[in-house]
mmCIF file of C-alpha atoms and ligand atoms in Angstrom:
data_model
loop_
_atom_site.group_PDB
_atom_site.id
_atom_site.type_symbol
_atom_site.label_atom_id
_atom_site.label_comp_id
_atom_site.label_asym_id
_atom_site.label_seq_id
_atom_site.Cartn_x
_atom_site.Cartn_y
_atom_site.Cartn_z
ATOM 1 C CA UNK A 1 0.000 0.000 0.000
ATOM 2 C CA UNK A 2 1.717 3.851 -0.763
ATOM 3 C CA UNK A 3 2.143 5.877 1.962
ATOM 4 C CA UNK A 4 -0.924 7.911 1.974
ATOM 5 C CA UNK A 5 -0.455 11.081 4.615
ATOM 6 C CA UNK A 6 -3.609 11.843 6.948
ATOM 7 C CA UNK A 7 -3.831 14.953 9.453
ATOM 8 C CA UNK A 8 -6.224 14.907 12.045
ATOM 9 C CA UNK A 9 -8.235 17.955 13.454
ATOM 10 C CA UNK A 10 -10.183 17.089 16.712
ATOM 11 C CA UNK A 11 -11.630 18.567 19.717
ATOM 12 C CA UNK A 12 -11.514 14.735 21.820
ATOM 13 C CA UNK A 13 -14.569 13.850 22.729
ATOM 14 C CA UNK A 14 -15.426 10.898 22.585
ATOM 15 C CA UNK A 15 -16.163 10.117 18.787
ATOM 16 C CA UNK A 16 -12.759 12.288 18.129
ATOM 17 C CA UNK A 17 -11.117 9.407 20.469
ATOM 18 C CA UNK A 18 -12.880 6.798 18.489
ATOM 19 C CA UNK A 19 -11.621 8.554 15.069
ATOM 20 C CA UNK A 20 -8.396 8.707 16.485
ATOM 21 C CA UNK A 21 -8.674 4.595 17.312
ATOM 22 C CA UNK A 22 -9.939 3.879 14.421
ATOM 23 C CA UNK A 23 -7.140 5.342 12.588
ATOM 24 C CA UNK A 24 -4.682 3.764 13.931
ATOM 25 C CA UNK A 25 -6.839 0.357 13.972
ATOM 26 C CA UNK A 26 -6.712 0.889 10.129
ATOM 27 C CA UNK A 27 -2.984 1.467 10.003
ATOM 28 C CA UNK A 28 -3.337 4.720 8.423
ATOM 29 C CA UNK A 29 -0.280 7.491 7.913
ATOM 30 C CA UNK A 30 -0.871 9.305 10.660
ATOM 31 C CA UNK A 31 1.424 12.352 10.362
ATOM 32 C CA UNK A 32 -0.361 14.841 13.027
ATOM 33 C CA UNK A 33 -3.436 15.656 14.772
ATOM 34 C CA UNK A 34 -4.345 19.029 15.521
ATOM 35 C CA UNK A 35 -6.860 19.962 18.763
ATOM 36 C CA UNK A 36 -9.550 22.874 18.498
ATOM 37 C CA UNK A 37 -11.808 23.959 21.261
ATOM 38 C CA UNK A 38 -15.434 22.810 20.932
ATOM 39 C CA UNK A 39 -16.734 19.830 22.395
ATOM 40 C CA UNK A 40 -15.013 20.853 25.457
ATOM 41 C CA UNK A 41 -12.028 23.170 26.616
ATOM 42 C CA UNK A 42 -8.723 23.514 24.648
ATOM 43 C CA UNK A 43 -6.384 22.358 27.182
ATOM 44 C CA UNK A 44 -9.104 19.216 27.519
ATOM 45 C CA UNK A 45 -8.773 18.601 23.785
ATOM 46 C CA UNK A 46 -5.341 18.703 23.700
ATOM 47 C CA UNK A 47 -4.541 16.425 26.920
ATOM 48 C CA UNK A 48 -7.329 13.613 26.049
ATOM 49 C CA UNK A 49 -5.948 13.651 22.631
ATOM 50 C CA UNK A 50 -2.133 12.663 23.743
ATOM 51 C CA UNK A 51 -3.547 10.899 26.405
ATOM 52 C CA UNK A 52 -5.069 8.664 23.960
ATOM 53 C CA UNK A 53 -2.541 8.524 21.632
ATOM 54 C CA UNK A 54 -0.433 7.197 24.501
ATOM 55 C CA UNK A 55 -2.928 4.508 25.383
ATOM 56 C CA UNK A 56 -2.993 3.100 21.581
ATOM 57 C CA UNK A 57 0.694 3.092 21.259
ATOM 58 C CA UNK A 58 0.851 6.328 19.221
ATOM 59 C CA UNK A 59 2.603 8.637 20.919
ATOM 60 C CA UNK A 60 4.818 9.497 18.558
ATOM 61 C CA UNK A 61 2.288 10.917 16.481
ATOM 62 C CA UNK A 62 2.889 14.736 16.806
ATOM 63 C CA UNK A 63 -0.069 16.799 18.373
ATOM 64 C CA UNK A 64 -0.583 20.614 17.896
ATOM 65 C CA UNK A 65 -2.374 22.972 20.196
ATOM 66 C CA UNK A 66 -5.058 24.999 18.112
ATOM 67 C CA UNK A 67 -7.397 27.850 18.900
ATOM 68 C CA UNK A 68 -8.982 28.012 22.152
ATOM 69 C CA UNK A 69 -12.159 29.088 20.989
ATOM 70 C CA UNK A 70 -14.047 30.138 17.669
ATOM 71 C CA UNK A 71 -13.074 33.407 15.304
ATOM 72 C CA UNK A 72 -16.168 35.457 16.514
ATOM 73 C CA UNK A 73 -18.687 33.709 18.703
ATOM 74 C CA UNK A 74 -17.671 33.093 22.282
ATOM 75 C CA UNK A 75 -16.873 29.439 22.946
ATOM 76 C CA UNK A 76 -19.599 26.864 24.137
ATOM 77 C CA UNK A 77 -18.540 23.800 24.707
ATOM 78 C CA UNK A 78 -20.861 19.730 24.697
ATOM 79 C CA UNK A 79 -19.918 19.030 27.869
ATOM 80 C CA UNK A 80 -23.362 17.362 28.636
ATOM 81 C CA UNK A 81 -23.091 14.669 25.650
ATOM 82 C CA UNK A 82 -18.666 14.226 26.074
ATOM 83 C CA UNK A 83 -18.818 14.732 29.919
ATOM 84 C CA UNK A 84 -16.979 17.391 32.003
ATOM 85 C CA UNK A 85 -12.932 15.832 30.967
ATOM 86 C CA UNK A 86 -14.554 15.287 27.380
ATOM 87 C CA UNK A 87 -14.176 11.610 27.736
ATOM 88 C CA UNK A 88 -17.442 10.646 29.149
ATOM 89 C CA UNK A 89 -15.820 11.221 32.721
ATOM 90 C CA UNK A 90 -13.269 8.081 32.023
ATOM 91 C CA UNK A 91 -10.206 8.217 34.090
ATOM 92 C CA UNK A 92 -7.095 6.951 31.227
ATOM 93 C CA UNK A 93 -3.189 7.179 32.440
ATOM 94 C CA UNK A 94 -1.149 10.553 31.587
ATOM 95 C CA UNK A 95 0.021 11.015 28.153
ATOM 96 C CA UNK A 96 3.413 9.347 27.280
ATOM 97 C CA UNK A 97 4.617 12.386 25.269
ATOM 98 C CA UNK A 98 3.776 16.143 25.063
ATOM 99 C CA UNK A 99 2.392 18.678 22.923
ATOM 100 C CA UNK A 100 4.379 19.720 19.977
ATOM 101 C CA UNK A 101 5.536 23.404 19.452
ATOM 102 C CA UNK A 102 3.697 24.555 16.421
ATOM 103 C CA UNK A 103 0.503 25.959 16.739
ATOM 104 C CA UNK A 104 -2.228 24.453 14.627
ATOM 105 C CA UNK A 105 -2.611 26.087 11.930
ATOM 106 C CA UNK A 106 1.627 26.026 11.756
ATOM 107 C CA UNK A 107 0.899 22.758 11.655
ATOM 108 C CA UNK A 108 -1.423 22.495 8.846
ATOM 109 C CA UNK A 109 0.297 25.360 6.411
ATOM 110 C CA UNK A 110 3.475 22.734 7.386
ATOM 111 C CA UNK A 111 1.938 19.593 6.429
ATOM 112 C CA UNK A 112 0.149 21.036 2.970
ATOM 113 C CA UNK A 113 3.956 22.056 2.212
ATOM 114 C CA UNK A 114 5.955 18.981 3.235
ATOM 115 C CA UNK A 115 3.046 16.391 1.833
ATOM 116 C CA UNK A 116 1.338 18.327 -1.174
ATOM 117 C CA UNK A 117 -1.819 16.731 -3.210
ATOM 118 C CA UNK A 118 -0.746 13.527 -0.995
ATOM 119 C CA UNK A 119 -2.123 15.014 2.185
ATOM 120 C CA UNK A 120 -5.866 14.213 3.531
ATOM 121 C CA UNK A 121 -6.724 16.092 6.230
ATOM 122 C CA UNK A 122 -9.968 15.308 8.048
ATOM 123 C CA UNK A 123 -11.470 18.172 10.028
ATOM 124 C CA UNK A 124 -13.696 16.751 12.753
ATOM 125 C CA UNK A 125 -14.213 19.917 15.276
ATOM 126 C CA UNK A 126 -15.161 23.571 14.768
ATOM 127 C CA UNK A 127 -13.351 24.627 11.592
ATOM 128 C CA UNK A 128 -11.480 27.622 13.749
ATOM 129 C CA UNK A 129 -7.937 26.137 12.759
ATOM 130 C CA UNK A 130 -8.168 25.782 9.090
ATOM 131 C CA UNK A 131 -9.747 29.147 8.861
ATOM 132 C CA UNK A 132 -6.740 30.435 10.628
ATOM 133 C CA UNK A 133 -4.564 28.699 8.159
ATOM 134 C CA UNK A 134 -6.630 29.459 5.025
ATOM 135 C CA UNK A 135 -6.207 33.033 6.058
ATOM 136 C CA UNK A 136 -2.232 32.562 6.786
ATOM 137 C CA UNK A 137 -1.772 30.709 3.588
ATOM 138 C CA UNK A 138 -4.182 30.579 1.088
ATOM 139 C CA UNK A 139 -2.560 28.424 -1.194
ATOM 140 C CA UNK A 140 -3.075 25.342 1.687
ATOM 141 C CA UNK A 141 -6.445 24.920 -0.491
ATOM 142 C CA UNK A 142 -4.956 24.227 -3.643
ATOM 143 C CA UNK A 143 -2.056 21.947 -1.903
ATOM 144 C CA UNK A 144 -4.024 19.756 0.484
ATOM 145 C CA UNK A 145 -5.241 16.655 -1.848
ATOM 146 C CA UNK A 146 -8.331 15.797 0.319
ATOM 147 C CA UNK A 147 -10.270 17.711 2.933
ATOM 148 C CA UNK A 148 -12.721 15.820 4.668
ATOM 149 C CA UNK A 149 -14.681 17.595 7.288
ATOM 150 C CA UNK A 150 -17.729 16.251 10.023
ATOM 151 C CA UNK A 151 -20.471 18.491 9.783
ATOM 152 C CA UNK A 152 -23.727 20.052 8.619
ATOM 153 C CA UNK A 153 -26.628 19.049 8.541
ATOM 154 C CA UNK A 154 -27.640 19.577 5.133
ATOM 155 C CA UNK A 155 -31.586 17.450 4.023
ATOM 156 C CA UNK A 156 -32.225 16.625 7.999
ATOM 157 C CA UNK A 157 -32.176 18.779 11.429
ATOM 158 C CA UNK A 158 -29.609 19.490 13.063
ATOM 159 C CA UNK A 159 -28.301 18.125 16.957
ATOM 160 C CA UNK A 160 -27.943 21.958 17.873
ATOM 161 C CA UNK A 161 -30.956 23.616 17.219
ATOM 162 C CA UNK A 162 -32.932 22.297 14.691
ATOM 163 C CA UNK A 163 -31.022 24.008 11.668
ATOM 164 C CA UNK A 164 -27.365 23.680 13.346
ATOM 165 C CA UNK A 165 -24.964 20.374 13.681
ATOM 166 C CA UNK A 166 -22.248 21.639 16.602
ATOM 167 C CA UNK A 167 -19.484 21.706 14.151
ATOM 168 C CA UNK A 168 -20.563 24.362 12.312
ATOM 169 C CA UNK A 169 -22.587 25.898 14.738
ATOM 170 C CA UNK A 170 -19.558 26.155 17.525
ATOM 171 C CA UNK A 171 -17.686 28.360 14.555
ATOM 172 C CA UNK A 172 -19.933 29.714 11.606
ATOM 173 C CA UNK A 173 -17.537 32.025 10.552
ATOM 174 C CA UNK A 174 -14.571 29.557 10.379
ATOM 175 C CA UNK A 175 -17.301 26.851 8.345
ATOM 176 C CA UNK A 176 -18.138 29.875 5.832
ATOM 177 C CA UNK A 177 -14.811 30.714 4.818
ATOM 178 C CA UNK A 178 -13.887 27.063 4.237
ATOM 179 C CA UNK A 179 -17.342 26.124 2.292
ATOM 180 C CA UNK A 180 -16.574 29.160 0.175
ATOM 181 C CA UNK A 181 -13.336 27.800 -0.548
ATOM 182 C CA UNK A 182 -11.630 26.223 -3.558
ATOM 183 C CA UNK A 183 -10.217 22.949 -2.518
ATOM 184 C CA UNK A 184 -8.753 20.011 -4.727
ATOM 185 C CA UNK A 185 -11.626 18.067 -3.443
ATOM 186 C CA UNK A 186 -13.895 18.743 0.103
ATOM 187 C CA UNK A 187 -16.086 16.147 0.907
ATOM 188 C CA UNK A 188 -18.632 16.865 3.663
ATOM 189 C CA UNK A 189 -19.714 14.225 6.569
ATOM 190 C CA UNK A 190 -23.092 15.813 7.621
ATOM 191 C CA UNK A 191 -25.659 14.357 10.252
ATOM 192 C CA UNK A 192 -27.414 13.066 7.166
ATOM 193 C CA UNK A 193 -25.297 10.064 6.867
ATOM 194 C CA UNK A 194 -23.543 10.216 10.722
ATOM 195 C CA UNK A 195 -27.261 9.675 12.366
ATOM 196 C CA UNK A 196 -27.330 6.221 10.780
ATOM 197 C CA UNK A 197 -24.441 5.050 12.275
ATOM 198 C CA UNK A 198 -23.834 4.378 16.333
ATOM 199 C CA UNK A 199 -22.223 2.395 18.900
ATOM 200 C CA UNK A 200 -25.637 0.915 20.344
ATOM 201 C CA UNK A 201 -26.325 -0.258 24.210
ATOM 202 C CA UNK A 202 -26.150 -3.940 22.260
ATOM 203 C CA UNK A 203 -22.509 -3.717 20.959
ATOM 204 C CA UNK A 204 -21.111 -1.297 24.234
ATOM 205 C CA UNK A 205 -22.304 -4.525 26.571
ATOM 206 C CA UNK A 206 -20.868 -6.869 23.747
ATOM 207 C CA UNK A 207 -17.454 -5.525 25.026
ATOM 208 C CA UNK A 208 -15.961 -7.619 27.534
ATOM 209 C CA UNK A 209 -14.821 -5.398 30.651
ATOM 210 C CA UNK A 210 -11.268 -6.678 30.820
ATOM 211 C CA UNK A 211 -10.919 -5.585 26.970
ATOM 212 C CA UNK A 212 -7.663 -3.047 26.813
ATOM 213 C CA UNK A 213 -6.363 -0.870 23.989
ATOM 214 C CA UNK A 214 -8.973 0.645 21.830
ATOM 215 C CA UNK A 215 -11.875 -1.894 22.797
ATOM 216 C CA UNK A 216 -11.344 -1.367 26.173
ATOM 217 C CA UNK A 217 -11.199 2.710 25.388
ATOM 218 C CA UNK A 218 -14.552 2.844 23.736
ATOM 219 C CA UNK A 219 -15.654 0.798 26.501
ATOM 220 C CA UNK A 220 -15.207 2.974 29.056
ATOM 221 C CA UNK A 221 -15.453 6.482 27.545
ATOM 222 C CA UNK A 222 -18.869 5.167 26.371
ATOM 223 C CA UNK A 223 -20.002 4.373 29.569
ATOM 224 C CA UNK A 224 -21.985 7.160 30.939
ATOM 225 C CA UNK A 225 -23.739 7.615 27.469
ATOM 226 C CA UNK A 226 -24.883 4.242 28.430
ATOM 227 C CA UNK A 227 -25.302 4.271 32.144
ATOM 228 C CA UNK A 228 -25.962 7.755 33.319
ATOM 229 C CA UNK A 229 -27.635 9.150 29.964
ATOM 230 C CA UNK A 230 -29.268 6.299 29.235
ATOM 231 C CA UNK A 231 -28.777 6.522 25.722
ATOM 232 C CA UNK A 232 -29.630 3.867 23.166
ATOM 233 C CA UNK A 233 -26.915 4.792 21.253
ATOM 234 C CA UNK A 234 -23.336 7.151 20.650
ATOM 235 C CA UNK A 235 -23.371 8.339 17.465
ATOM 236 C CA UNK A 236 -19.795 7.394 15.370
ATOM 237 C CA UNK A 237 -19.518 11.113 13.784
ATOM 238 C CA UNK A 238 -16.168 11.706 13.637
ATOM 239 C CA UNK A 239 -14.750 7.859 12.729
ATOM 240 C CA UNK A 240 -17.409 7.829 10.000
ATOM 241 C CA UNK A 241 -15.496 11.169 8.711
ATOM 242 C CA UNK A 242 -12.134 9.234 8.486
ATOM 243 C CA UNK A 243 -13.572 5.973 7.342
ATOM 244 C CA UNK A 244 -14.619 8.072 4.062
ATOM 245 C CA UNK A 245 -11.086 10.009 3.915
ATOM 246 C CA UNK A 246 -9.734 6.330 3.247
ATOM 247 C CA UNK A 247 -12.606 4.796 1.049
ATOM 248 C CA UNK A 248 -14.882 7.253 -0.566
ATOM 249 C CA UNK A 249 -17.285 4.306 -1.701
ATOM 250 C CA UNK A 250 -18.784 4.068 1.813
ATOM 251 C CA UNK A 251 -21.164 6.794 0.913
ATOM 252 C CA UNK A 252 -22.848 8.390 -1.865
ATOM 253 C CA UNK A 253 -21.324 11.905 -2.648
ATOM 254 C CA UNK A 254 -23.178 14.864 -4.477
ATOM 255 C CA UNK A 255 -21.894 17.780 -5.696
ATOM 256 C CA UNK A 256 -23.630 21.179 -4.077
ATOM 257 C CA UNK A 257 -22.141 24.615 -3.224
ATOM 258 C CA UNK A 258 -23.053 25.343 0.764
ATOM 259 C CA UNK A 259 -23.741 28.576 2.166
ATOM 260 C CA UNK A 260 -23.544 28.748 6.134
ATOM 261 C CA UNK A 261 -25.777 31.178 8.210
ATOM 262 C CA UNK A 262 -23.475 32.645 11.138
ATOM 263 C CA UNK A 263 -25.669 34.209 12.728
ATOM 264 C CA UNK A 264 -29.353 34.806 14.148
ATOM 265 C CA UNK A 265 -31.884 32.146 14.832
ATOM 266 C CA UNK A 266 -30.846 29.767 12.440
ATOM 267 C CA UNK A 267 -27.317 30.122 13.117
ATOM 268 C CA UNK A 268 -24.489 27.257 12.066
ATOM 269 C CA UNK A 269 -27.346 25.892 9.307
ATOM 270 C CA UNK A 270 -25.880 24.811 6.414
ATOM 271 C CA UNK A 271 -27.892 25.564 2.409
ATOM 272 C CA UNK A 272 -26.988 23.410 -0.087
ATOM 273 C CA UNK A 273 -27.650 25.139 -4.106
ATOM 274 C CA UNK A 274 -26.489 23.286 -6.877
ATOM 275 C CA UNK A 275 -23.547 23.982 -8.805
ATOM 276 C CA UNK A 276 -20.850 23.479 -5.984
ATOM 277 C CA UNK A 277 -17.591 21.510 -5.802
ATOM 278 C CA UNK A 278 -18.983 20.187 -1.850
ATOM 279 C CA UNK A 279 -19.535 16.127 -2.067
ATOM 280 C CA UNK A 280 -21.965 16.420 -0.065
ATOM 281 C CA UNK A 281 -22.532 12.348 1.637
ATOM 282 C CA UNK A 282 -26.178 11.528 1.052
ATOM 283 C CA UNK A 283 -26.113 7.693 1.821
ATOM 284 C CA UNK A 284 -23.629 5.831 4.138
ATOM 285 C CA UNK A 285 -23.448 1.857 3.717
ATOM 286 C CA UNK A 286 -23.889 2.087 7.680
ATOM 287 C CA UNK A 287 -23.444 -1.987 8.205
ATOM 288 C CA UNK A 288 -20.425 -2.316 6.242
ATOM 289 C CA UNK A 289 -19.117 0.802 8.118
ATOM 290 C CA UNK A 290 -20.043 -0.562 11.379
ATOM 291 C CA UNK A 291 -18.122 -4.103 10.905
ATOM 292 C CA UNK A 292 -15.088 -2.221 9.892
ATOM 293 C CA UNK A 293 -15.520 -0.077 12.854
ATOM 294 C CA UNK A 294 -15.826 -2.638 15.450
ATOM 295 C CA UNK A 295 -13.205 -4.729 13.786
ATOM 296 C CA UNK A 296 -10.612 -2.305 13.530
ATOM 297 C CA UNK A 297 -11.117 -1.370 17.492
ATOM 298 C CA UNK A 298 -11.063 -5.082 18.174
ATOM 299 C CA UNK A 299 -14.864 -4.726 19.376
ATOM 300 C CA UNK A 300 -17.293 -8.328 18.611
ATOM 301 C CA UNK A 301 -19.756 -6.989 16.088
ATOM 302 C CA UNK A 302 -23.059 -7.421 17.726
ATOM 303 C CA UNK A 303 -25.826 -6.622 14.589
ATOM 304 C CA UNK A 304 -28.387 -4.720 16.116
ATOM 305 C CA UNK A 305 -31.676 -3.409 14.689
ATOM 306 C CA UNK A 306 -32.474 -1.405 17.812
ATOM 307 C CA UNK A 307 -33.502 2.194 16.817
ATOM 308 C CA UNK A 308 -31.278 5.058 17.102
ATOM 309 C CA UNK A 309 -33.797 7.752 18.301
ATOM 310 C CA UNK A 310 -32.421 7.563 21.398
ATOM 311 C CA UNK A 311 -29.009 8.041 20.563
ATOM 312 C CA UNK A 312 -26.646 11.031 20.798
HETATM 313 O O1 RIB B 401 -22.063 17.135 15.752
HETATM 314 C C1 RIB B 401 -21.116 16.131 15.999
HETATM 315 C C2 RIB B 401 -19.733 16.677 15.971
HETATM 316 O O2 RIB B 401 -19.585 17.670 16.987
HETATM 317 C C3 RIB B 401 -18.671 15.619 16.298
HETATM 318 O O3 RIB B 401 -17.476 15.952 15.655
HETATM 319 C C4 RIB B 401 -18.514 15.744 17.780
HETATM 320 O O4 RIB B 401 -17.260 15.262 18.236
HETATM 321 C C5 RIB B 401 -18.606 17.239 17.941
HETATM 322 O O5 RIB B 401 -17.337 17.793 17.642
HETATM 323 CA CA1 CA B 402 -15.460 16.134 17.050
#
């Protein structure tokens, strides 16, 4: 297999860790991750990311602080659906290794440079960093290969308010300046393919509780969705994002050009119109997904036909 160069853009949470497991599950190039505020604080989304890093082995995988909260709006974090560390309240050892010295966006204007049209880099927090680095250096647009980014919430409502996913809503003014943006080739992970895919009650109780590594991860930083939330169901946003970076035939793209409201009642919603370069994913093969999910964690498949409308 050629080396094929992915970047990482999180604010870990717990889907971000499960992107971040999955990842390295798959083997992927892993060159850097970069942490944004948004599902919870900065210095949270930095720490749980080289914590888990650490705890999968990876801690040579360079991290980079990023912005510590959106262009404009004041930063809000999910703390109620990621718990108040951003990792569902789990308790995993220190990180092995510590944060790089770039900032983010150094980061990202670095990698487009060093890797070129080889780079994919998959956005799956508030868009604040690569707005920063679109604005430091255009030309990232025209050298990263592949941008793949979780959010929007484009033919259904959003998990927000009902026009907003969090994504865009944490940082409208970040998501408009990189939907109005020229890129090789942006492909856009929206609720409308994210909502049909989930780590149900079913499979979390399939894992055995003496599981380690990445099993044992998603086993515990799933918990309280499970136990105190009573969910039926964690939604796999962020690992569906980089399951499509690496194979685009999970989904069904469509081209559209998106327009992003930043601010007012409908804040964070994203339009679709035609004529756009945005593959916009409109159908997810969510079983096939799913398998390759729990296999690459090391989780038993368990197929469940349990709704999600209890999920988060
Ligand atoms: O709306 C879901 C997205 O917002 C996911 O990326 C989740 O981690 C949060 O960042
Ligand atoms: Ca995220």
């Amino acid at each position: 297999m050629s080396f094929q160069p992915i970047m990482l853009d999180v604010d870990t949470g717990v889907d971000d860790a499960a992107a971040i497991a999955y990842a390295l599950g798959l083997e992927a190039d892993l060159v850097a991750v970069s942490t944004v505020a948004g599902n919870i604080h900065i210095d949270l989304t930095t720490g749980n990311t080289l914590k888990v890093l650490s705890l999968l082995g990876a801690e040579d995988v360079p991290v980079f602080r990023g912005a510590s909260r959106p262009l404009i709006k004041p930063f809000q974090d999910a703390a109620h659906i990621h718990g108040g560390n951003g990792l569902g309240g789990a308790t995993i050892p220190d990180a092995l290794a510590d944060e790089a010295d770039l900032t983010a966006p150094e980061a990202i204007i670095a990698m487009a440079e060093e890797f070129q049209g080889d780079l994919t880099f998959v956005a799956a927090g508030p868009l604040t960093n690569l707005a920063i680095a679109l604005s430091l250096r255009p030309q990232i647009a025209q050298q990263i290969g592949k941008l793949v980014l979780m959010g929007g919430a484009f033919f259904n409502p959003g998990n927000v308010t009902p026009y907003a996913e969090f994504n865009i809503w944490a940082d409208p003014d970040a998501a408009a300046q990189v939907f109005a943006t020229e890129w090789n080739e942006v492909i856009a992970i929206g609720l409308d393919v994210t909502h049909q895919v989930a780590i149900t009650t079913r499979m979390w109780e399939a894992i055995p509780e003496k599981f380690s590594g990445a099993a044992g991860l998603m086993r515990k930083i799933a918990a309280r969705t499970f136990t105190e939330r009573v969910r039926s169901g964690f939604f796999l946003h962020d690992p569906l994002a980089v399951a499509v970076a690496l194979d685009e035939s999970l989904v069904t793209l469509e081209p559209y050009a998106v327009e992003v409201v930043t601010d007012g009642e409908e804040r964070g919603r994203t339009i679709v119109r035609d004529g756009g370069n945005v593959l916009i994913a409109t159908e997810v093969k969510a079983e096939v997904f799913l398998r390759r999910f729990c296999d690459a964690l090391g989780m038993p498949y368990v197929q469940d036909d349990a709704g999600l409308d209890g999920a988060e």
